[in-house]
mmCIF file of C-alpha atoms in Angstrom:
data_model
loop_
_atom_site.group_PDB
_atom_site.id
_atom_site.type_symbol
_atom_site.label_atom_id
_atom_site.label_comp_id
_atom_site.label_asym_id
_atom_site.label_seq_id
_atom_site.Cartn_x
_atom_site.Cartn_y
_atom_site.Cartn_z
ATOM 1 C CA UNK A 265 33.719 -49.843 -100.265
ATOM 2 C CA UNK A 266 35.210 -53.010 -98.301
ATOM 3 C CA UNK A 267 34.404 -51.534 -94.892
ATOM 4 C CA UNK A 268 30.649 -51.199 -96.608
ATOM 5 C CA UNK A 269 30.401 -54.770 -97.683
ATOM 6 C CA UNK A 270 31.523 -55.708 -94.244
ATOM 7 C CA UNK A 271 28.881 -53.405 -92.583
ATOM 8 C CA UNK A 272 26.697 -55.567 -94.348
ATOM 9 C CA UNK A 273 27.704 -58.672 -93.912
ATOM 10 C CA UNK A 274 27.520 -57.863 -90.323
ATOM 11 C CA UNK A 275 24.004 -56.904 -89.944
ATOM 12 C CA UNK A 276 23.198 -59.870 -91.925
ATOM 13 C CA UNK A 277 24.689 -62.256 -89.571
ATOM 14 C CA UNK A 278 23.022 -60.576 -86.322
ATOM 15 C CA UNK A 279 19.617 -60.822 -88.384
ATOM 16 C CA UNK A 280 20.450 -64.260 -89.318
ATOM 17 C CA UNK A 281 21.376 -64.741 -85.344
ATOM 18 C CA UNK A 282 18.051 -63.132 -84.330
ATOM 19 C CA UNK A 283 15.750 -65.277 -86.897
ATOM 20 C CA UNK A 284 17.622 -68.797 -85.120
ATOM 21 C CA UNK A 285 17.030 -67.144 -81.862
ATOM 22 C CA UNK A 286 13.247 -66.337 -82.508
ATOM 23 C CA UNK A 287 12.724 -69.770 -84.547
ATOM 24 C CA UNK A 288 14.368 -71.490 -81.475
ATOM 25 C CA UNK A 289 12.110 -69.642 -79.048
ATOM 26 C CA UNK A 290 8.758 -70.520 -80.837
ATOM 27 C CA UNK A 291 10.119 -74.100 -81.149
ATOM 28 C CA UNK A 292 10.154 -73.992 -77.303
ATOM 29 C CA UNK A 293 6.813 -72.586 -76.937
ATOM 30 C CA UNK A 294 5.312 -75.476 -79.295
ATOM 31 C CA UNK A 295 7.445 -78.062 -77.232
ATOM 32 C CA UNK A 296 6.065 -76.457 -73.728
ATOM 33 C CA UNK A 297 2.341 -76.470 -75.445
ATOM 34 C CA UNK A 298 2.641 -79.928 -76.825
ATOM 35 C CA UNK A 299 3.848 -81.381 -73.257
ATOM 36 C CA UNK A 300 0.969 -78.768 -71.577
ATOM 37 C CA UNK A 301 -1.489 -81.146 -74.157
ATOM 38 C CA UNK A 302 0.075 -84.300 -73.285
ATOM 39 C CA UNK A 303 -0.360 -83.356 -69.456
ATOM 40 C CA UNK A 304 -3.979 -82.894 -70.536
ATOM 41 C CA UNK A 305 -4.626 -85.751 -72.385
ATOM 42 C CA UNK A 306 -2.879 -87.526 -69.535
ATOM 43 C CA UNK A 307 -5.003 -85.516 -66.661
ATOM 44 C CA UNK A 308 -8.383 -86.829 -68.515
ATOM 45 C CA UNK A 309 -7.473 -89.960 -68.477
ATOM 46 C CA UNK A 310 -6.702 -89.984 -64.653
ATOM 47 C CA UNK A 311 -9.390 -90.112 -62.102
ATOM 48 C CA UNK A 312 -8.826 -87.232 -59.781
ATOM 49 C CA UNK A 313 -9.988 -89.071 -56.469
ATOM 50 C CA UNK A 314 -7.496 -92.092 -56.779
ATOM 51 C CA UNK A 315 -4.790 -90.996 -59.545
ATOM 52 C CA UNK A 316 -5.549 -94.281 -61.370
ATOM 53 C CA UNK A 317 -6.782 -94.510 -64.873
ATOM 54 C CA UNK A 318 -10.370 -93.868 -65.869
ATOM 55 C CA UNK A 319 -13.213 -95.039 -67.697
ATOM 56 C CA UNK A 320 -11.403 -93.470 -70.856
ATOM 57 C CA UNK A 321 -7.935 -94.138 -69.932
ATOM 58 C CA UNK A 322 -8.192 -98.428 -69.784
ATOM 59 C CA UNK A 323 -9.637 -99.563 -73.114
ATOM 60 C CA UNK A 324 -6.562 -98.556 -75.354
ATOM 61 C CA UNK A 325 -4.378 -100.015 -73.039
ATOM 62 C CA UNK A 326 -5.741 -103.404 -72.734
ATOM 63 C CA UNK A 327 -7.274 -103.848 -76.448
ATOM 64 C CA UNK A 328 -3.184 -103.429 -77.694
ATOM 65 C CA UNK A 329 -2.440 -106.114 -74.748
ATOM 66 C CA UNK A 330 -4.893 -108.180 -76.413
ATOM 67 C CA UNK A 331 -3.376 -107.332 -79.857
ATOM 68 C CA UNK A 332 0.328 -108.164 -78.680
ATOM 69 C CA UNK A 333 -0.147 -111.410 -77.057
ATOM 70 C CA UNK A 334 -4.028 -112.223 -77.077
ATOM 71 C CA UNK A 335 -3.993 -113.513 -73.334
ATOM 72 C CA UNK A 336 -5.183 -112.206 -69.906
ATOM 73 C CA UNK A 337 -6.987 -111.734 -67.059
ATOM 74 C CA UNK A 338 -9.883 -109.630 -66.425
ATOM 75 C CA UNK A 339 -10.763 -108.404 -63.105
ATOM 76 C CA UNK A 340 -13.599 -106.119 -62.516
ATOM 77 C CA UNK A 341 -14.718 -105.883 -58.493
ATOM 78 C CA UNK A 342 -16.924 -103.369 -56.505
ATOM 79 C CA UNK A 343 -17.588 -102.407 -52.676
ATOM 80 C CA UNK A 344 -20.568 -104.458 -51.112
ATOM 81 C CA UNK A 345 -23.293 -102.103 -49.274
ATOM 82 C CA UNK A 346 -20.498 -98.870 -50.481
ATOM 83 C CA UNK A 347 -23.945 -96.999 -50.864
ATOM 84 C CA UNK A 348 -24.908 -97.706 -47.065
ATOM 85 C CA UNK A 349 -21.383 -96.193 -46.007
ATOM 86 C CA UNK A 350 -22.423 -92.800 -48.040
ATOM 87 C CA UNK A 351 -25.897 -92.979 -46.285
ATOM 88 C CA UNK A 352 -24.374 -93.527 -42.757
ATOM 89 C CA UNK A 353 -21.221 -92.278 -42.499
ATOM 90 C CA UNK A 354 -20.956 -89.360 -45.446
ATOM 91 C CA UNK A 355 -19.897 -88.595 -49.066
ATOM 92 C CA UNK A 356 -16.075 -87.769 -47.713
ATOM 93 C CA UNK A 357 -15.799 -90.691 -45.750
ATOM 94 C CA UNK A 358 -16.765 -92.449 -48.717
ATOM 95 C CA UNK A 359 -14.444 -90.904 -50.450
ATOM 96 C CA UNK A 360 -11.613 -91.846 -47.807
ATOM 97 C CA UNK A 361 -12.747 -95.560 -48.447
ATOM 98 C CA UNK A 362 -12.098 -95.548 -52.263
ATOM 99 C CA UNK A 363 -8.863 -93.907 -51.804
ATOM 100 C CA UNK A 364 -7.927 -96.801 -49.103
ATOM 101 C CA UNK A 365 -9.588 -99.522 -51.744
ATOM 102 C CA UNK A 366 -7.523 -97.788 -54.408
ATOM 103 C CA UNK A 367 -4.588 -97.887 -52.384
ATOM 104 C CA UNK A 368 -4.736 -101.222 -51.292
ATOM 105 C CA UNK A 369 -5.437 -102.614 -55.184
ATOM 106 C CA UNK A 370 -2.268 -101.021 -55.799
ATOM 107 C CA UNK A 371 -0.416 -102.645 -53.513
ATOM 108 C CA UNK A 372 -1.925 -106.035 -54.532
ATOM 109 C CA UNK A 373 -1.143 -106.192 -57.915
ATOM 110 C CA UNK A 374 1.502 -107.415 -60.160
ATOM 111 C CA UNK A 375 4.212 -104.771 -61.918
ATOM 112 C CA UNK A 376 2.747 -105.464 -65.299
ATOM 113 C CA UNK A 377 -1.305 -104.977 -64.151
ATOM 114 C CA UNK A 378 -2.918 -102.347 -65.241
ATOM 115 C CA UNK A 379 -5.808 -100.707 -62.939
ATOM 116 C CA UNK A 380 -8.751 -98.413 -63.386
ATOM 117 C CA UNK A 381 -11.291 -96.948 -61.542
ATOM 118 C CA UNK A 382 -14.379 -96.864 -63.753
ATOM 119 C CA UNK A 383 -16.930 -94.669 -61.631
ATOM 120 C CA UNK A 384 -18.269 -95.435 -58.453
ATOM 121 C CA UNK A 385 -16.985 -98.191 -56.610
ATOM 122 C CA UNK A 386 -16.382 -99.825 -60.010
ATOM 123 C CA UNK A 387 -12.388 -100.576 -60.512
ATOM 124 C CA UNK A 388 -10.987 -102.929 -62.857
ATOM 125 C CA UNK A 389 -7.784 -104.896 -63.367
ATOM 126 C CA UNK A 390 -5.870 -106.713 -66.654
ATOM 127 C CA UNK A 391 -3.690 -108.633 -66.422
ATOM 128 C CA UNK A 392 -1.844 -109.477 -69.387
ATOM 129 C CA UNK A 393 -0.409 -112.863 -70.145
ATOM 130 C CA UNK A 394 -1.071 -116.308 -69.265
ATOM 131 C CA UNK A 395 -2.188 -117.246 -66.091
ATOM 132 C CA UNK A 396 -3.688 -120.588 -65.201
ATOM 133 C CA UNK A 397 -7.184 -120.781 -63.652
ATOM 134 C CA UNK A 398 -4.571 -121.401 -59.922
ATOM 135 C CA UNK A 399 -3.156 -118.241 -60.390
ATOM 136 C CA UNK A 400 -5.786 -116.648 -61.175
ATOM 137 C CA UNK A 401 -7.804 -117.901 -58.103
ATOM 138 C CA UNK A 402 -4.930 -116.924 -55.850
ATOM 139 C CA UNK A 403 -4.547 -113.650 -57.293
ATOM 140 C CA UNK A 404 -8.336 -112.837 -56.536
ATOM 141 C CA UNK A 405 -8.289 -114.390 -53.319
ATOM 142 C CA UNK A 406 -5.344 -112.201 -52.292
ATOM 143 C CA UNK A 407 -7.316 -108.853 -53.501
ATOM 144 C CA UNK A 408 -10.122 -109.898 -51.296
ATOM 145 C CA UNK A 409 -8.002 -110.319 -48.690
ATOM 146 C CA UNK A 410 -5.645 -107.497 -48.637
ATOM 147 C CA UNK A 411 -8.591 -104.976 -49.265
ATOM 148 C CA UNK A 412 -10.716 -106.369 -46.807
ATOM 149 C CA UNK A 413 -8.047 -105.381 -43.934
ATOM 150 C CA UNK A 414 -7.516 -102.074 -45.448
ATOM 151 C CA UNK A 415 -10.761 -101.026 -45.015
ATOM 152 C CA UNK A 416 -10.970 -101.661 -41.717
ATOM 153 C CA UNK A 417 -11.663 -98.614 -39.710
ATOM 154 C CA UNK A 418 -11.721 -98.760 -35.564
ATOM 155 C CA UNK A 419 -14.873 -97.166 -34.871
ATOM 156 C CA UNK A 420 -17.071 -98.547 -37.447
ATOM 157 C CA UNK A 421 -19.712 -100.693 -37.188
ATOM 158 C CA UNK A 422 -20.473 -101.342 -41.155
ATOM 159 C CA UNK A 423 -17.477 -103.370 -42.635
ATOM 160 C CA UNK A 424 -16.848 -103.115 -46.269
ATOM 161 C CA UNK A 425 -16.443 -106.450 -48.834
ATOM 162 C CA UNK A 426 -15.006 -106.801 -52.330
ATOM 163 C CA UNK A 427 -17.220 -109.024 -55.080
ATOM 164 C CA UNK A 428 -15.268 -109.406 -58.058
ATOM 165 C CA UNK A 429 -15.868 -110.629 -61.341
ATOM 166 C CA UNK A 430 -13.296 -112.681 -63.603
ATOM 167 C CA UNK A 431 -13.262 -113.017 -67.076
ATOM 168 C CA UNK A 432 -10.183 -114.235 -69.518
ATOM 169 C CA UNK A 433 -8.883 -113.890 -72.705
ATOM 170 C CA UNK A 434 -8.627 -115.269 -75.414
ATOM 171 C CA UNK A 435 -11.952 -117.745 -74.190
ATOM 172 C CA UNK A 436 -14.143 -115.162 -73.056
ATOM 173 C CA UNK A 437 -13.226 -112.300 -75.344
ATOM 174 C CA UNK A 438 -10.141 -110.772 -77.184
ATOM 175 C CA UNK A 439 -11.407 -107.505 -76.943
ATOM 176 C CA UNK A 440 -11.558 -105.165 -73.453
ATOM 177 C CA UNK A 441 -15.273 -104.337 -74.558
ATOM 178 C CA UNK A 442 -16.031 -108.254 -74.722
ATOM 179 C CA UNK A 443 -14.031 -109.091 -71.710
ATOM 180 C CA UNK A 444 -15.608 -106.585 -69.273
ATOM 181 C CA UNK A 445 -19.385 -107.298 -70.379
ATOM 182 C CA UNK A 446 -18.544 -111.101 -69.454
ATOM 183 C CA UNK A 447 -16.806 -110.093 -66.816
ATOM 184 C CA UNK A 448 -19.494 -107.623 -65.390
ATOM 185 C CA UNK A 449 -22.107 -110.933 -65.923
ATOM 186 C CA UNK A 450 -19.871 -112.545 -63.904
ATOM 187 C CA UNK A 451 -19.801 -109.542 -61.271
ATOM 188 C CA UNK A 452 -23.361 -109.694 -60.840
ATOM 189 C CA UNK A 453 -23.532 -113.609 -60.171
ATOM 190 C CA UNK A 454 -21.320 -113.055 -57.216
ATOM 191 C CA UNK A 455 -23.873 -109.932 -56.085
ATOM 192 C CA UNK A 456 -26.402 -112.347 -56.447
ATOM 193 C CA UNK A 457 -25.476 -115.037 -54.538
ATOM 194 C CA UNK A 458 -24.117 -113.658 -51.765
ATOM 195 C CA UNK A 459 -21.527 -111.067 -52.278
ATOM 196 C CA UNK A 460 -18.021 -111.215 -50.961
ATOM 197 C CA UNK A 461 -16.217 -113.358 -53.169
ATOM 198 C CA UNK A 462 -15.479 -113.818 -57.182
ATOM 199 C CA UNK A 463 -16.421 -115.597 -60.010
ATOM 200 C CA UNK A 464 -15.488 -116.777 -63.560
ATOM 201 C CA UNK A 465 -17.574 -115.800 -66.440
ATOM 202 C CA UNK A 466 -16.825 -119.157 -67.328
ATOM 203 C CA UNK A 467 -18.452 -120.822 -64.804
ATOM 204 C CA UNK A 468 -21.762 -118.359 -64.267
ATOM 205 C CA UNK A 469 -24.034 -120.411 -66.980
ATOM 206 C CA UNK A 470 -22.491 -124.259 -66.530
ATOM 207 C CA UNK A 471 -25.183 -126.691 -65.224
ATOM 208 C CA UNK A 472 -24.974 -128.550 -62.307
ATOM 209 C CA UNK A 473 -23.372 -127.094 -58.992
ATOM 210 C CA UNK A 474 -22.503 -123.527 -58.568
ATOM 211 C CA UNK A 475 -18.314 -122.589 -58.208
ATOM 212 C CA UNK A 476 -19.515 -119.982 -55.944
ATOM 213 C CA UNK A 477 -19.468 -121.783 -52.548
ATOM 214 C CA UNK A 478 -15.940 -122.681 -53.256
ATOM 215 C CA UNK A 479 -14.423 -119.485 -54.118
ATOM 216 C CA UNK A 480 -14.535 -118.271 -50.470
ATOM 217 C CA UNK A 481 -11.754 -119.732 -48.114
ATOM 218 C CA UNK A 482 -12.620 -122.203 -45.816
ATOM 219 C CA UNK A 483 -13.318 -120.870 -42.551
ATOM 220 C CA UNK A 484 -15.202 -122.521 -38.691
ATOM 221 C CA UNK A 485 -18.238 -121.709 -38.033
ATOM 222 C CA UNK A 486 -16.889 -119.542 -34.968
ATOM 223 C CA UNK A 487 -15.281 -117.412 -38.026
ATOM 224 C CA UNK A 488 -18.195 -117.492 -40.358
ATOM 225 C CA UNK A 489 -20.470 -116.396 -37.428
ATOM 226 C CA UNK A 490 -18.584 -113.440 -36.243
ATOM 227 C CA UNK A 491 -18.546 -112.188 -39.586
ATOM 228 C CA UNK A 492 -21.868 -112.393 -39.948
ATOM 229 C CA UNK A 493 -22.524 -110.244 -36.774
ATOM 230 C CA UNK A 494 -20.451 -107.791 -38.266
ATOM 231 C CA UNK A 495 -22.200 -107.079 -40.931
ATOM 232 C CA UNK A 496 -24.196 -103.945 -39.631
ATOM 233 C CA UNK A 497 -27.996 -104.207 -41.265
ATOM 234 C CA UNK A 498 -29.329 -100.564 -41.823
ATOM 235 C CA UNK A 499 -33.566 -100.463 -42.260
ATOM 236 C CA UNK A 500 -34.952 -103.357 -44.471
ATOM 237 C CA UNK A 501 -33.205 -106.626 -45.634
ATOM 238 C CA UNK A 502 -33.259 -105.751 -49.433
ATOM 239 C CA UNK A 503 -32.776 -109.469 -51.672
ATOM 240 C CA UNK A 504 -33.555 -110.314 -55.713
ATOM 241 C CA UNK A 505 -36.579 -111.239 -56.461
ATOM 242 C CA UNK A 506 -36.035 -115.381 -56.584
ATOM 243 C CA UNK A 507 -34.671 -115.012 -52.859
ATOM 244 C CA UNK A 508 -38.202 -112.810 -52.269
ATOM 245 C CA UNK A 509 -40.237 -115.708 -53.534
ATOM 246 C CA UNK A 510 -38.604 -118.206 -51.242
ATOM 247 C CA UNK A 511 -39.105 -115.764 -48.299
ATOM 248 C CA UNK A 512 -42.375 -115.364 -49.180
ATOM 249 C CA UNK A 513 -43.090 -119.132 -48.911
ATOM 250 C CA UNK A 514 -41.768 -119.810 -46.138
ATOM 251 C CA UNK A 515 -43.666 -117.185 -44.440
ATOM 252 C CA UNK A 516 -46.591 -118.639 -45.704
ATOM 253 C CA UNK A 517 -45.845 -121.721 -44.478
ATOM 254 C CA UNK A 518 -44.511 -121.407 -41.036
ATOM 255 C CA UNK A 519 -44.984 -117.537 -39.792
ATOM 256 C CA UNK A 520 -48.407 -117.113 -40.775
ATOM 257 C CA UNK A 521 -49.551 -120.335 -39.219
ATOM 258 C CA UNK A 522 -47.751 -119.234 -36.052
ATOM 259 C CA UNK A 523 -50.777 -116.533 -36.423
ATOM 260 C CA UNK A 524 -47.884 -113.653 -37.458
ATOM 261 C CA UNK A 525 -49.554 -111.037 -38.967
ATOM 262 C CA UNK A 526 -47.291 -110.254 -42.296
ATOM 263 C CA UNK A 527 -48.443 -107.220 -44.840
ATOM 264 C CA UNK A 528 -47.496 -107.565 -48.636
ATOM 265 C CA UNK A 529 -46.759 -103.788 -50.055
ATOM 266 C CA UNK A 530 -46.365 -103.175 -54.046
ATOM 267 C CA UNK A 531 -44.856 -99.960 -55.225
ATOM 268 C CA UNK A 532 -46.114 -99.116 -58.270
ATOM 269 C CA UNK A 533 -44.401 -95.316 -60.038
ATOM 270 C CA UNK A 534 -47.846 -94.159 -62.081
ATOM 271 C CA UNK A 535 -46.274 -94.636 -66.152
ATOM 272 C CA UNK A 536 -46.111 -91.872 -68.141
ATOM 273 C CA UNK A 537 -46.572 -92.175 -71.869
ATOM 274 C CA UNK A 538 -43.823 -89.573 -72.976
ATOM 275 C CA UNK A 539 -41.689 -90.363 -69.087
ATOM 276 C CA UNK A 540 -38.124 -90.859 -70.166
ATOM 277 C CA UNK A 541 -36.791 -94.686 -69.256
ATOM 278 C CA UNK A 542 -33.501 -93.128 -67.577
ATOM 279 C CA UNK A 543 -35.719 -90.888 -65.411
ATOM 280 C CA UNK A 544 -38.102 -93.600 -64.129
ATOM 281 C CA UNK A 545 -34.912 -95.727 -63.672
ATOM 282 C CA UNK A 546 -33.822 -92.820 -61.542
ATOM 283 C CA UNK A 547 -36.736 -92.305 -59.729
ATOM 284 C CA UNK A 548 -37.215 -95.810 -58.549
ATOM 285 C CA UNK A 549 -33.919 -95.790 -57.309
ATOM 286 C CA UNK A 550 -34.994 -93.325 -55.321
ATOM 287 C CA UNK A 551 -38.384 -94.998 -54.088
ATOM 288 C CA UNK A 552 -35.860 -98.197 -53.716
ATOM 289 C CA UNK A 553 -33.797 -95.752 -51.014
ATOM 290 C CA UNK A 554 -36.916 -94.726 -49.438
ATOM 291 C CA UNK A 555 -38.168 -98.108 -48.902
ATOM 292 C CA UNK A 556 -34.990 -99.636 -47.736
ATOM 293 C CA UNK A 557 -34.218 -97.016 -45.441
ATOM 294 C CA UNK A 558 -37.341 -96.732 -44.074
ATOM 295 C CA UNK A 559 -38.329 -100.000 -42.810
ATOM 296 C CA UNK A 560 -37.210 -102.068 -39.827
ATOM 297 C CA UNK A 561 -34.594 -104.550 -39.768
ATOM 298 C CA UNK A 562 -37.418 -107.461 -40.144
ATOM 299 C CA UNK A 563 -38.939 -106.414 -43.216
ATOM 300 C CA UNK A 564 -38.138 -107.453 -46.505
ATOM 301 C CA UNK A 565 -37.839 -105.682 -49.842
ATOM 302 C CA UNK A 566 -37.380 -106.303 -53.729
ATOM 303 C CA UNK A 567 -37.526 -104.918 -57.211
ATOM 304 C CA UNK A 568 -40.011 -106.564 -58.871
ATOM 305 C CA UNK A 569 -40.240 -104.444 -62.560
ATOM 306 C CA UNK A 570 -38.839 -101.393 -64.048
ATOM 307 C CA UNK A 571 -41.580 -99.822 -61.999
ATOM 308 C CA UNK A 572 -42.161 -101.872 -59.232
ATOM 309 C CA UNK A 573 -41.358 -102.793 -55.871
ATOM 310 C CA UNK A 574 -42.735 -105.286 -53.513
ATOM 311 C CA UNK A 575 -42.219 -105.065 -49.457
ATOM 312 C CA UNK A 576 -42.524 -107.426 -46.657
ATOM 313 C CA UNK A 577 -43.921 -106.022 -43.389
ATOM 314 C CA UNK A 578 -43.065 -108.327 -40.416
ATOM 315 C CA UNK A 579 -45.881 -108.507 -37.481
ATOM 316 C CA UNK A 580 -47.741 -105.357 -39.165
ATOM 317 C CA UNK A 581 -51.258 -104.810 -38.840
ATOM 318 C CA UNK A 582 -52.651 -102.636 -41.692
ATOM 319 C CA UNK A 583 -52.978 -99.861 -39.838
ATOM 320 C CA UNK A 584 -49.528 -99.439 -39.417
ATOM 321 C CA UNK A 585 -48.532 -100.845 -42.557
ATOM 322 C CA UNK A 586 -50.295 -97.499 -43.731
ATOM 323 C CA UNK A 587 -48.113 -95.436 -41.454
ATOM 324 C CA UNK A 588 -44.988 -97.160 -42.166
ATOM 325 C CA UNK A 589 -46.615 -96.310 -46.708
ATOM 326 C CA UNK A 590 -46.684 -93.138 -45.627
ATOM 327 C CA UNK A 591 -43.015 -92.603 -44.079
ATOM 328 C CA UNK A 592 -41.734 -93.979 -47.200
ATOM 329 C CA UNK A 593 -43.067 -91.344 -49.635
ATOM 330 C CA UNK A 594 -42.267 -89.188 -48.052
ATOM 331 C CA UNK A 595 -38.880 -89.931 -47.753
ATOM 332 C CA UNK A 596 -39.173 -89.965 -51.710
ATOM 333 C CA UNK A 597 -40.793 -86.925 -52.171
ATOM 334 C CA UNK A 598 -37.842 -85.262 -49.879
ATOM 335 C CA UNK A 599 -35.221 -87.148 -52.770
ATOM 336 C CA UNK A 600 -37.059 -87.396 -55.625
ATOM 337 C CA UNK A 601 -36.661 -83.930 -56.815
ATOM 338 C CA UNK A 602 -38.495 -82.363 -59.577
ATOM 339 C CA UNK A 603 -38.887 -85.287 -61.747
ATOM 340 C CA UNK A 604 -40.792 -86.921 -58.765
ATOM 341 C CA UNK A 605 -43.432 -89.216 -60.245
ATOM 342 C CA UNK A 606 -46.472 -90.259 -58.545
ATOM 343 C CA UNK A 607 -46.417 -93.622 -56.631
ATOM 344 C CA UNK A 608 -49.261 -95.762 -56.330
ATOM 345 C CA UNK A 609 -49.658 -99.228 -53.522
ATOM 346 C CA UNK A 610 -51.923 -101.589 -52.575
ATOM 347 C CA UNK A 611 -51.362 -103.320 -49.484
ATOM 348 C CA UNK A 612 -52.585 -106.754 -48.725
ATOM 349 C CA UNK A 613 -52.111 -109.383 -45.557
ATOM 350 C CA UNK A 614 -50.152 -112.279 -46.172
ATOM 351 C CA UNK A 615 -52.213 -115.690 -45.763
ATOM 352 C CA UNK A 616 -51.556 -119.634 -46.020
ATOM 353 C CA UNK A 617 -53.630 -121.131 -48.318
ATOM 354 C CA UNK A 618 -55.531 -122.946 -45.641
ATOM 355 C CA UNK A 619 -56.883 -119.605 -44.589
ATOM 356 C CA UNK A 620 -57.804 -118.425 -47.854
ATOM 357 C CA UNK A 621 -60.167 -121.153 -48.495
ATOM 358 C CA UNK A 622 -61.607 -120.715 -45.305
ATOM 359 C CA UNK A 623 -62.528 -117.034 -45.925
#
């Protein structure tokens, strides 16, 4: 009867033994599928090109910043003419160029930064702290400067620029979503005026003079010239549409009297009632390539409405300026795609007023 109850006892202690061993095994299988998550959660927060953060992997990061100590600096920058080294030189060599702007962002910042690539040739960086405007201003200056050399390539005509935008908490925002709207306002004054350089929010609606001019370093005119001839122009000289007006007047006062024959194009996309607004955005990005691209180096382009463009033709009869209508749609018509829309222009010669009253 004892050698029975011992039996037992036994066979309960292997079962026992077995149930740890199978409780311990499925405890390792959630472990390994709760890091296999993590990874995942991780990997979709990563963008795969440069290994930095993404669009999805920044905002939690800098709103509990923000939260902890309510201070910092928000950097948000872009390649100038990055779409020209796509057109000219290929999608993987553009590719090779965000992994050396990538590279060379991470090499510029401090330990405590945090960096993102948003999309693009969109990357951002917080810094979190207090920094005085100086530092600030030094720090930009040096990611201008160290990026610049690293995207040098031997070879290359077409050399790449960094415009950044600068916007700082708590005065600008004490959220990431508040910072990086200000900051991207600030992004697109730089664009605007010039590219090439950076700009605080907080200076991008002050009266008087414009910051901008000094946030470049001081260079001779031997340096600022050379750089200038570096910059390799691809078809027409695309500006806003302030910097079109001005062009436009001084044509009319000093090339036209010179008896320069000058041609005024408008692009017009033919609206839709029920066209969707993201497609016709689309598709006059794609008449904006078309027209760009297929222009000389003379000629002068700008958007002038959300369906709209306006063109410049340099020492253009109208014959040809109806040749050089035609090349450009289609160009579009080859891009455009199915959701093509119909594009209509008018053409007209650029005068000086003295000539129109004689007519």
């Amino acid at each position: 009867m004892q050698a029975e109850e011992t039996i037992s006892e036994d066979q309960r202690l292997v079962e026992l033994e077995k149930m740890k061993q199978q409780l311990e095994q499925q405890l390792r299988e959630m472990a390994k599928t709760v890091e296999r998550q993590r990874e995942m959660i991780a990997m979709a927060k990563r963008d795969p090109l440069t290994g930095l953060r993404n669009r999805q992997g920044i905002p939690e990061l800098v709103n509990s910043s923000l939260f902890a100590h309510c201070e910092g600096t928000f950097f948000i920058m872009d390649l100038d003419n990055f779409k020209s080294v796509n057109d000219n030189y290929g999608h993987v060599e553009g590719d090779c160029v965000l992994i050396k702007f990538a590279k060379a962002l991470k090499e510029s910042v401090d330990p405590n930064d945090i960096i993102a690539r948003l999309g693009g040739d969109e990357f951002v960086v917080f810094s979190p702290g207090y920094c005085d405007k100086y530092e600030v201003i030094a720090k930009a200056r040096r990611f201008i400067r160290h990026i610049e050399r690293s995207l040098v390539t031997p070879g290359r005509l077409m050399r790449v620029t960094v415009s950044i935008g600068i916007a700082s908490a708590p005065h600008d925002g004490v959220t990431y979503e508040a910072l990086y709207e200000n900051a991207d306002k600030a992004l697109y004054s730089v664009k605007n005026e010039g590219k090439n350089g950076y700009r605080f929010f907080a200076d991008v609606n002050r009266s008087g003079n414009s910051d901008f001019n000094h946030s470049r370093a001081r260079c001779s005119l031997e340096e600022i010239t050379e750089k200038l001839k570096d910059q390799k122009m691809e078809g027409s000289f695309e500006v806003e549409y302030d910097h079109f007006e001005k062009i436009y007047r001084f044509m009319e006062r000093n090339l036209i009297r010179d008896h320069r024959e000058v041609q005024c194009v408008l692009f017009t996309l033919e609206e839709y009632i029920d066209a969707d607004t993201v497609v016709i955005q689309q598709q006059l990005e794609h008449l904006q390539h078309a027209v760009v691209f297929s222009l000389r180096k003379g000629d002068v382009t700008t958007k002038y409405s959300s369906t709209q463009l306006l063109a410049l033709l340099m020492d253009t009869n109208k014959q040809n300026a109806d040749m050089a209508v035609k090349r450009i749609l289609r160009k579009y018509h080859s891009e455009a795609g199915g959701n093509r829309m119909n594009v209509l222009y008018d053409i007209q010669r650029l005068m000086d007023r003295d000539q129109m009253h004689c007519r």
